[in-house]
PDB file of C-alpha atoms and ligand atoms in Angstrom:
ATOM      1  CA  UNK A 799     -18.793  10.975 -10.062  1.00 91.00           C
ATOM      2  CA  UNK A 800     -15.405   9.426 -10.801  1.00 95.00           C
ATOM      3  CA  UNK A 801     -14.703   6.093  -9.100  1.00 98.00           C
ATOM      4  CA  UNK A 802     -11.174   5.192  -8.092  1.00 98.00           C
ATOM      5  CA  UNK A 803      -9.926   2.099  -6.253  1.00 98.00           C
ATOM      6  CA  UNK A 804      -7.134   2.227  -3.691  1.00 98.00           C
ATOM      7  CA  UNK A 805      -5.195  -0.911  -2.905  1.00 97.00           C
ATOM      8  CA  UNK A 806      -3.058  -0.604   0.183  1.00 93.00           C
ATOM      9  CA  UNK A 807      -0.577  -3.208   1.365  1.00 91.00           C
ATOM     10  CA  UNK A 808       2.992  -3.837   2.357  1.00 93.00           C
ATOM     11  CA  UNK A 809       3.565  -5.662  -0.955  1.00 96.00           C
ATOM     12  CA  UNK A 810       6.624  -7.451   0.407  1.00 97.00           C
ATOM     13  CA  UNK A 811       6.522  -8.798  -2.255  1.00 98.00           C
ATOM     14  CA  UNK A 812       3.474  -8.072  -4.423  1.00 98.00           C
ATOM     15  CA  UNK A 813       2.004 -11.293  -5.908  1.00 97.00           C
ATOM     16  CA  UNK A 814      -0.797 -12.585  -8.136  1.00 96.00           C
ATOM     17  CA  UNK A 815      -3.255 -12.660  -5.203  1.00 93.00           C
ATOM     18  CA  UNK A 816      -3.031  -8.845  -4.999  1.00 95.00           C
ATOM     19  CA  UNK A 817      -3.178  -8.380  -8.767  1.00 96.00           C
ATOM     20  CA  UNK A 818      -6.131 -10.708  -9.357  1.00 94.00           C
ATOM     21  CA  UNK A 819      -8.042  -9.041  -6.523  1.00 94.00           C
ATOM     22  CA  UNK A 820      -7.385  -5.534  -7.886  1.00 96.00           C
ATOM     23  CA  UNK A 821      -8.378  -6.452 -11.433  1.00 97.00           C
ATOM     24  CA  UNK A 822     -11.539  -8.233 -10.309  1.00 95.00           C
ATOM     25  CA  UNK A 823     -12.640  -5.299  -8.180  1.00 96.00           C
ATOM     26  CA  UNK A 824     -11.832  -2.824 -10.961  1.00 98.00           C
ATOM     27  CA  UNK A 825     -14.161  -4.546 -13.410  1.00 97.00           C
ATOM     28  CA  UNK A 826     -16.838  -5.582 -10.909  1.00 97.00           C
ATOM     29  CA  UNK A 827     -17.217  -2.087  -9.424  1.00 97.00           C
ATOM     30  CA  UNK A 828     -16.535  -0.202 -12.681  1.00 98.00           C
ATOM     31  CA  UNK A 829     -13.575   1.688 -11.304  1.00 98.00           C
ATOM     32  CA  UNK A 830     -11.631   4.040 -13.550  1.00 98.00           C
ATOM     33  CA  UNK A 831      -8.302   2.874 -12.179  1.00 98.00           C
ATOM     34  CA  UNK A 832      -6.658   1.212  -9.208  1.00 98.00           C
ATOM     35  CA  UNK A 833      -3.925   2.991  -7.324  1.00 98.00           C
ATOM     36  CA  UNK A 834      -1.573   0.661  -5.457  1.00 98.00           C
ATOM     37  CA  UNK A 835      -0.227   2.275  -2.315  1.00 97.00           C
ATOM     38  CA  UNK A 836       2.761   0.489  -0.766  1.00 96.00           C
ATOM     39  CA  UNK A 837       2.810   1.323   2.929  1.00 91.00           C
ATOM     40  CA  UNK A 838       5.681   3.243   4.486  1.00 86.00           C
ATOM     41  CA  UNK A 839       5.847   2.244   8.116  1.00 80.00           C
ATOM     42  CA  UNK A 840       2.743   0.077   8.652  1.00 74.00           C
ATOM     43  CA  UNK A 841       1.102   0.257  12.097  1.00 76.00           C
ATOM     44  CA  UNK A 842       0.199  -3.460  12.171  1.00 71.00           C
ATOM     45  CA  UNK A 843       3.417  -5.073  10.948  1.00 66.00           C
ATOM     46  CA  UNK A 844       6.963  -5.312  12.221  1.00 70.00           C
ATOM     47  CA  UNK A 845       8.782  -2.653  10.218  1.00 68.00           C
ATOM     48  CA  UNK A 846      12.222  -3.977  11.213  1.00 71.00           C
ATOM     49  CA  UNK A 847      11.859  -7.152   9.156  1.00 85.00           C
ATOM     50  CA  UNK A 848      10.213  -5.335   6.263  1.00 91.00           C
ATOM     51  CA  UNK A 849      12.082  -4.773   2.976  1.00 94.00           C
ATOM     52  CA  UNK A 850      12.961  -1.178   2.177  1.00 93.00           C
ATOM     53  CA  UNK A 851      10.232   1.127   0.893  1.00 93.00           C
ATOM     54  CA  UNK A 852      12.285   1.571  -2.298  1.00 95.00           C
ATOM     55  CA  UNK A 853      12.387  -2.187  -3.031  1.00 97.00           C
ATOM     56  CA  UNK A 854       8.668  -2.626  -2.329  1.00 97.00           C
ATOM     57  CA  UNK A 855       7.826   0.392  -4.490  1.00 97.00           C
ATOM     58  CA  UNK A 856       9.928  -0.869  -7.423  1.00 98.00           C
ATOM     59  CA  UNK A 857       8.431  -4.375  -7.174  1.00 98.00           C
ATOM     60  CA  UNK A 858       4.930  -2.871  -7.204  1.00 98.00           C
ATOM     61  CA  UNK A 859       5.821  -0.807 -10.286  1.00 98.00           C
ATOM     62  CA  UNK A 860       7.246  -3.844 -12.075  1.00 98.00           C
ATOM     63  CA  UNK A 861       4.142  -5.912 -11.272  1.00 98.00           C
ATOM     64  CA  UNK A 862       1.624  -3.317 -12.456  1.00 98.00           C
ATOM     65  CA  UNK A 863       3.339  -1.949 -15.562  1.00 98.00           C
ATOM     66  CA  UNK A 864       1.443  -4.220 -17.979  1.00 97.00           C
ATOM     67  CA  UNK A 865      -1.998  -3.043 -16.830  1.00 98.00           C
ATOM     68  CA  UNK A 866      -3.026   0.400 -18.169  1.00 98.00           C
ATOM     69  CA  UNK A 867      -5.579   0.752 -15.361  1.00 98.00           C
ATOM     70  CA  UNK A 868      -3.050   0.255 -12.561  1.00 98.00           C
ATOM     71  CA  UNK A 869      -0.969   3.025 -10.992  1.00 98.00           C
ATOM     72  CA  UNK A 870       1.408   3.150  -8.034  1.00 98.00           C
ATOM     73  CA  UNK A 871       1.493   5.968  -5.513  1.00 97.00           C
ATOM     74  CA  UNK A 872       4.458   7.004  -3.382  1.00 96.00           C
ATOM     75  CA  UNK A 873       2.207   8.860  -0.957  1.00 95.00           C
ATOM     76  CA  UNK A 874       2.859   6.562   2.009  1.00 94.00           C
ATOM     77  CA  UNK A 875       6.465   5.596   1.390  1.00 93.00           C
ATOM     78  CA  UNK A 876       7.470   9.255   1.157  1.00 92.00           C
ATOM     79  CA  UNK A 877       5.965   9.870   4.578  1.00 89.00           C
ATOM     80  CA  UNK A 878       8.513   9.168   7.301  1.00 83.00           C
ATOM     81  CA  UNK A 879       5.850   8.584   9.917  1.00 85.00           C
ATOM     82  CA  UNK A 880       3.519   5.605  10.489  1.00 85.00           C
ATOM     83  CA  UNK A 881       1.193   5.006   7.529  1.00 83.00           C
ATOM     84  CA  UNK A 882      -2.308   5.433   8.857  1.00 88.00           C
ATOM     85  CA  UNK A 883      -5.013   4.877   6.245  1.00 91.00           C
ATOM     86  CA  UNK A 884      -7.003   7.869   7.533  1.00 94.00           C
ATOM     87  CA  UNK A 885      -4.097  10.199   6.783  1.00 94.00           C
ATOM     88  CA  UNK A 886      -3.641   8.800   3.270  1.00 95.00           C
ATOM     89  CA  UNK A 887      -7.355   8.996   2.461  1.00 95.00           C
ATOM     90  CA  UNK A 888      -7.543  12.609   3.630  1.00 95.00           C
ATOM     91  CA  UNK A 889      -4.592  13.558   1.424  1.00 95.00           C
ATOM     92  CA  UNK A 890      -6.092  11.749  -1.591  1.00 96.00           C
ATOM     93  CA  UNK A 891      -9.499  13.346  -1.004  1.00 95.00           C
ATOM     94  CA  UNK A 892      -7.794  16.721  -1.234  1.00 95.00           C
ATOM     95  CA  UNK A 893      -6.033  15.753  -4.442  1.00 95.00           C
ATOM     96  CA  UNK A 894      -9.068  14.262  -6.208  1.00 94.00           C
ATOM     97  CA  UNK A 895     -11.763  16.605  -4.901  1.00 92.00           C
ATOM     98  CA  UNK A 896     -15.401  15.976  -4.117  1.00 90.00           C
ATOM     99  CA  UNK A 897     -16.398  14.614  -7.533  1.00 94.00           C
ATOM    100  CA  UNK A 898     -14.446  11.399  -6.943  1.00 96.00           C
ATOM    101  CA  UNK A 899     -15.617   8.431  -4.898  1.00 96.00           C
ATOM    102  CA  UNK A 900     -12.720   6.512  -3.371  1.00 97.00           C
ATOM    103  CA  UNK A 901     -12.997   2.748  -2.781  1.00 98.00           C
ATOM    104  CA  UNK A 902     -10.475   1.288  -0.377  1.00 97.00           C
ATOM    105  CA  UNK A 903      -9.821  -2.361  -1.235  1.00 96.00           C
ATOM    106  CA  UNK A 904      -8.713  -4.618   1.552  1.00 91.00           C
ATOM    107  CA  UNK A 905      -8.759  -8.224   2.695  1.00 87.00           C
ATOM    108  CA  UNK A 906     -11.851  -9.248   4.634  1.00 86.00           C
ATOM    109  CA  UNK A 907      -9.654 -10.131   7.611  1.00 84.00           C
ATOM    110  CA  UNK A 908      -8.334  -6.577   7.756  1.00 85.00           C
ATOM    111  CA  UNK A 909     -11.807  -5.152   7.224  1.00 88.00           C
ATOM    112  CA  UNK A 910     -13.101  -7.212  10.119  1.00 87.00           C
ATOM    113  CA  UNK A 911     -10.592  -5.458  12.366  1.00 87.00           C
ATOM    114  CA  UNK A 912     -11.261  -1.959  11.091  1.00 88.00           C
ATOM    115  CA  UNK A 913     -12.302  -0.833  14.574  1.00 85.00           C
ATOM    116  CA  UNK A 914      -8.660  -1.273  15.626  1.00 87.00           C
ATOM    117  CA  UNK A 915      -7.480   1.127  12.877  1.00 87.00           C
ATOM    118  CA  UNK A 916      -6.926   4.810  13.583  1.00 88.00           C
ATOM    119  CA  UNK A 917     -10.155   6.910  13.583  1.00 90.00           C
ATOM    120  CA  UNK A 918     -12.440   4.206  12.100  1.00 88.00           C
ATOM    121  CA  UNK A 919     -15.625   6.317  12.297  1.00 90.00           C
ATOM    122  CA  UNK A 920     -14.141   9.172  10.316  1.00 92.00           C
ATOM    123  CA  UNK A 921     -12.548   6.768   7.863  1.00 92.00           C
ATOM    124  CA  UNK A 922     -15.820   4.967   7.159  1.00 92.00           C
ATOM    125  CA  UNK A 923     -17.447   8.307   6.392  1.00 90.00           C
ATOM    126  CA  UNK A 924     -14.672   9.449   4.053  1.00 92.00           C
ATOM    127  CA  UNK A 925     -14.527   6.537   1.648  1.00 95.00           C
ATOM    128  CA  UNK A 926     -16.205   3.309   0.574  1.00 96.00           C
ATOM    129  CA  UNK A 927     -14.694  -0.070   1.419  1.00 96.00           C
ATOM    130  CA  UNK A 928     -14.461  -3.285  -0.553  1.00 96.00           C
ATOM    131  CA  UNK A 929     -13.501  -6.325   1.493  1.00 92.00           C
ATOM    132  CA  UNK A 930     -12.237  -9.427  -0.295  1.00 90.00           C
ATOM    133  CA  UNK A 931     -12.960 -12.737   1.362  1.00 86.00           C
ATOM    134  CA  UNK A 932     -10.345 -15.404   0.906  1.00 75.00           C
ATOM    135  CA  UNK A 933     -11.396 -19.079   1.014  1.00 72.00           C
ATOM    136  CA  UNK A 934     -12.035 -20.291   4.540  1.00 76.00           C
ATOM    137  CA  UNK A 935     -13.085 -16.901   5.851  1.00 80.00           C
ATOM    138  CA  UNK A 936     -16.186 -16.792   8.057  1.00 83.00           C
ATOM    139  CA  UNK A 937     -18.378 -14.489   5.969  1.00 83.00           C
ATOM    140  CA  UNK A 938     -21.351 -14.593   8.363  1.00 87.00           C
ATOM    141  CA  UNK A 939     -19.246 -13.123  11.145  1.00 86.00           C
ATOM    142  CA  UNK A 940     -18.098 -10.332   8.848  1.00 87.00           C
ATOM    143  CA  UNK A 941     -21.610  -9.595   7.587  1.00 88.00           C
ATOM    144  CA  UNK A 942     -22.829  -9.001  11.138  1.00 90.00           C
ATOM    145  CA  UNK A 943     -20.027  -6.550  11.753  1.00 87.00           C
ATOM    146  CA  UNK A 944     -20.635  -4.763   8.466  1.00 90.00           C
ATOM    147  CA  UNK A 945     -24.327  -4.356   9.322  1.00 91.00           C
ATOM    148  CA  UNK A 946     -23.221  -2.723  12.538  1.00 89.00           C
ATOM    149  CA  UNK A 947     -20.901  -0.271  10.726  1.00 88.00           C
ATOM    150  CA  UNK A 948     -23.623   0.546   8.214  1.00 89.00           C
ATOM    151  CA  UNK A 949     -26.150   1.198  10.977  1.00 89.00           C
ATOM    152  CA  UNK A 950     -23.859   3.155  13.293  1.00 86.00           C
ATOM    153  CA  UNK A 951     -21.722   5.112  10.828  1.00 85.00           C
ATOM    154  CA  UNK A 952     -23.738   4.936   7.558  1.00 86.00           C
ATOM    155  CA  UNK A 953     -20.684   3.207   6.113  1.00 91.00           C
ATOM    156  CA  UNK A 954     -20.551   2.138   2.490  1.00 94.00           C
ATOM    157  CA  UNK A 955     -19.050  -1.378   2.550  1.00 94.00           C
ATOM    158  CA  UNK A 956     -19.086  -4.117  -0.066  1.00 94.00           C
ATOM    159  CA  UNK A 957     -17.841  -7.679   0.031  1.00 91.00           C
ATOM    160  CA  UNK A 958     -16.400  -9.536  -2.908  1.00 91.00           C
ATOM    161  CA  UNK A 959     -15.049 -13.045  -3.048  1.00 85.00           C
ATOM    162  CA  UNK A 960     -11.924 -13.625  -5.078  1.00 83.00           C
ATOM    163  CA  UNK A 961     -10.930 -16.932  -6.670  1.00 77.00           C
ATOM    164  CA  UNK A 962      -9.101 -19.374  -4.434  1.00 63.00           C
ATOM    165  CA  UNK A 963      -5.571 -18.037  -4.716  1.00 73.00           C
ATOM    166  CA  UNK A 964      -3.830 -19.226  -1.597  1.00 82.00           C
ATOM    167  CA  UNK A 965      -0.830 -16.989  -2.217  1.00 91.00           C
ATOM    168  CA  UNK A 966       0.699 -14.866   0.494  1.00 92.00           C
ATOM    169  CA  UNK A 967       3.797 -12.704   0.710  1.00 95.00           C
ATOM    170  CA  UNK A 968       4.823 -14.612   3.848  1.00 95.00           C
ATOM    171  CA  UNK A 969       4.827 -17.912   1.944  1.00 96.00           C
ATOM    172  CA  UNK A 970       6.815 -16.377  -0.931  1.00 98.00           C
ATOM    173  CA  UNK A 971       9.450 -15.006   1.485  1.00 97.00           C
ATOM    174  CA  UNK A 972       9.725 -18.429   3.174  1.00 97.00           C
ATOM    175  CA  UNK A 973      10.147 -20.177  -0.156  1.00 98.00           C
ATOM    176  CA  UNK A 974      12.934 -17.808  -1.255  1.00 98.00           C
ATOM    177  CA  UNK A 975      14.718 -18.274   2.064  1.00 97.00           C
ATOM    178  CA  UNK A 976      14.545 -22.044   1.711  1.00 98.00           C
ATOM    179  CA  UNK A 977      15.581 -22.000  -1.959  1.00 97.00           C
ATOM    180  CA  UNK A 978      12.193 -23.279  -3.166  1.00 98.00           C
ATOM    181  CA  UNK A 979      10.538 -22.143  -6.395  1.00 98.00           C
ATOM    182  CA  UNK A 980       8.188 -19.138  -6.473  1.00 98.00           C
ATOM    183  CA  UNK A 981       7.446 -19.468 -10.178  1.00 97.00           C
ATOM    184  CA  UNK A 982       3.823 -18.623 -11.168  1.00 96.00           C
ATOM    185  CA  UNK A 983       3.074 -17.081  -7.772  1.00 97.00           C
ATOM    186  CA  UNK A 984       4.148 -13.581  -8.795  1.00 98.00           C
ATOM    187  CA  UNK A 985       5.122 -11.720 -11.997  1.00 98.00           C
ATOM    188  CA  UNK A 986       8.443 -12.826 -13.454  1.00 98.00           C
ATOM    189  CA  UNK A 987       9.912  -9.321 -13.350  1.00 98.00           C
ATOM    190  CA  UNK A 988       9.321  -9.221  -9.586  1.00 98.00           C
ATOM    191  CA  UNK A 989      10.859 -12.671  -9.177  1.00 98.00           C
ATOM    192  CA  UNK A 990      13.983 -11.515 -11.062  1.00 98.00           C
ATOM    193  CA  UNK A 991      14.158  -8.325  -8.991  1.00 98.00           C
ATOM    194  CA  UNK A 992      14.079 -10.381  -5.785  1.00 98.00           C
ATOM    195  CA  UNK A 993      16.941 -12.642  -6.891  1.00 98.00           C
ATOM    196  CA  UNK A 994      18.996  -9.801  -8.345  1.00 98.00           C
ATOM    197  CA  UNK A 995      18.763  -7.805  -5.124  1.00 98.00           C
ATOM    198  CA  UNK A 996      19.099 -10.823  -2.820  1.00 97.00           C
ATOM    199  CA  UNK A 997      15.882 -10.089  -0.944  1.00 98.00           C
ATOM    200  CA  UNK A 998      14.423 -12.449   1.702  1.00 97.00           C
ATOM    201  CA  UNK A 999      17.590 -14.529   2.127  1.00 94.00           C
TER     202      UNK A 999
HETATM  203  P1  ATP B1020       1.906 -11.016   4.429  1.00 60.63           P
HETATM  204  O1  ATP B1020       1.894 -12.493   4.094  1.00 60.63           O
HETATM  205  O2  ATP B1020       3.295 -10.421   4.464  1.00 60.63           O
HETATM  206  O3  ATP B1020       1.083 -10.666   5.631  1.00 60.63           O
HETATM  207  P2  ATP B1020      -0.052 -10.461   2.296  1.00 60.63           P
HETATM  208  O4  ATP B1020       0.219 -11.499   1.240  1.00 60.63           O
HETATM  209  O5  ATP B1020      -1.290 -10.653   3.120  1.00 60.63           O
HETATM  210  O6  ATP B1020       1.249 -10.257   3.185  1.00 60.63           O
HETATM  211  P3  ATP B1020      -0.315  -7.559   2.087  1.00 60.63           P
HETATM  212  O7  ATP B1020       0.612  -6.697   1.315  1.00 60.63           O
HETATM  213  O8  ATP B1020      -0.315  -7.453   3.539  1.00 60.63           O
HETATM  214  O9  ATP B1020      -0.037  -9.071   1.572  1.00 60.63           O
HETATM  215  O10 ATP B1020      -1.786  -7.463   1.526  1.00 60.63           O
HETATM  216  C1  ATP B1020      -2.435  -6.350   1.009  1.00 60.63           C
HETATM  217  C2  ATP B1020      -3.893  -6.691   0.846  1.00 60.63           C
HETATM  218  O11 ATP B1020      -4.084  -7.764  -0.104  1.00 60.63           O
HETATM  219  C3  ATP B1020      -4.525  -7.196   2.142  1.00 60.63           C
HETATM  220  O12 ATP B1020      -5.751  -6.549   2.283  1.00 60.63           O
HETATM  221  C4  ATP B1020      -4.676  -8.686   1.945  1.00 60.63           C
HETATM  222  O13 ATP B1020      -5.777  -9.232   2.649  1.00 60.63           O
HETATM  223  C5  ATP B1020      -4.887  -8.792   0.440  1.00 60.63           C
HETATM  224  N1  ATP B1020      -4.392 -10.074  -0.085  1.00 60.63           N
HETATM  225  C6  ATP B1020      -3.175 -10.597   0.063  1.00 60.63           C
HETATM  226  N2  ATP B1020      -3.048 -11.796  -0.549  1.00 60.63           N
HETATM  227  C7  ATP B1020      -4.249 -12.065  -1.110  1.00 60.63           C
HETATM  228  C8  ATP B1020      -4.794 -13.176  -1.884  1.00 60.63           C
HETATM  229  N3  ATP B1020      -4.073 -14.264  -2.182  1.00 60.63           N
HETATM  230  N4  ATP B1020      -6.076 -13.084  -2.281  1.00 60.63           N
HETATM  231  C9  ATP B1020      -6.807 -12.001  -1.961  1.00 60.63           C
HETATM  232  N5  ATP B1020      -6.374 -10.943  -1.239  1.00 60.63           N
HETATM  233  C10 ATP B1020      -5.115 -10.952  -0.817  1.00 60.63           C
END
């Protein structure tokens, strides 16, 4: 069986928190590669204030180019409708076939709310999940919920804890707006792209 990781997100912008998480999961779970999937129109976020799909896609490409195990997929940004994970996973399952196990990587906070996603039962049957806990997250609460998913839907869910990188896209956008430095929070090429294209002002 081939093992491939999928890292979904708005990546507005992509930062070292995302990259460290993806690389850690890749090595820890022996994944062949990680495919970053910038969302098109995300169901949970305000798409009006979101940067264009093109800008987010280019920033994701720039950030991942130095890692031979990272790829970027346009699957969601090419879709003009809301990006539901279930739809994306079904399409990727068709592309990769039954000899590939897909691991969807997500923050533990998002994983905790998976029952609010579209078709959670079907989704949990289609692919494995890896939830990353950020510092301060109540892991006990999550574990109880995961036990429930495992029992009810025979879900395949893992938890991993990533190093304390308190970086978020929201904080980076705020810093840019206020003229504060974002150095060392995200790859330099992405930082230059943001300034050159006057994003987040
Ligand atoms: P925003 O601040 O705009 O909400 P974000 O920084 O959380 O964005 P997303 O693109 O929404 O970034 O995140 C994609 C995935 O990466 C999510 O599952 C999120 O939990 C995870 N993630 C984001 N930042 C970190 C970090 N510093 N450490 C670990 N995981 C992270």
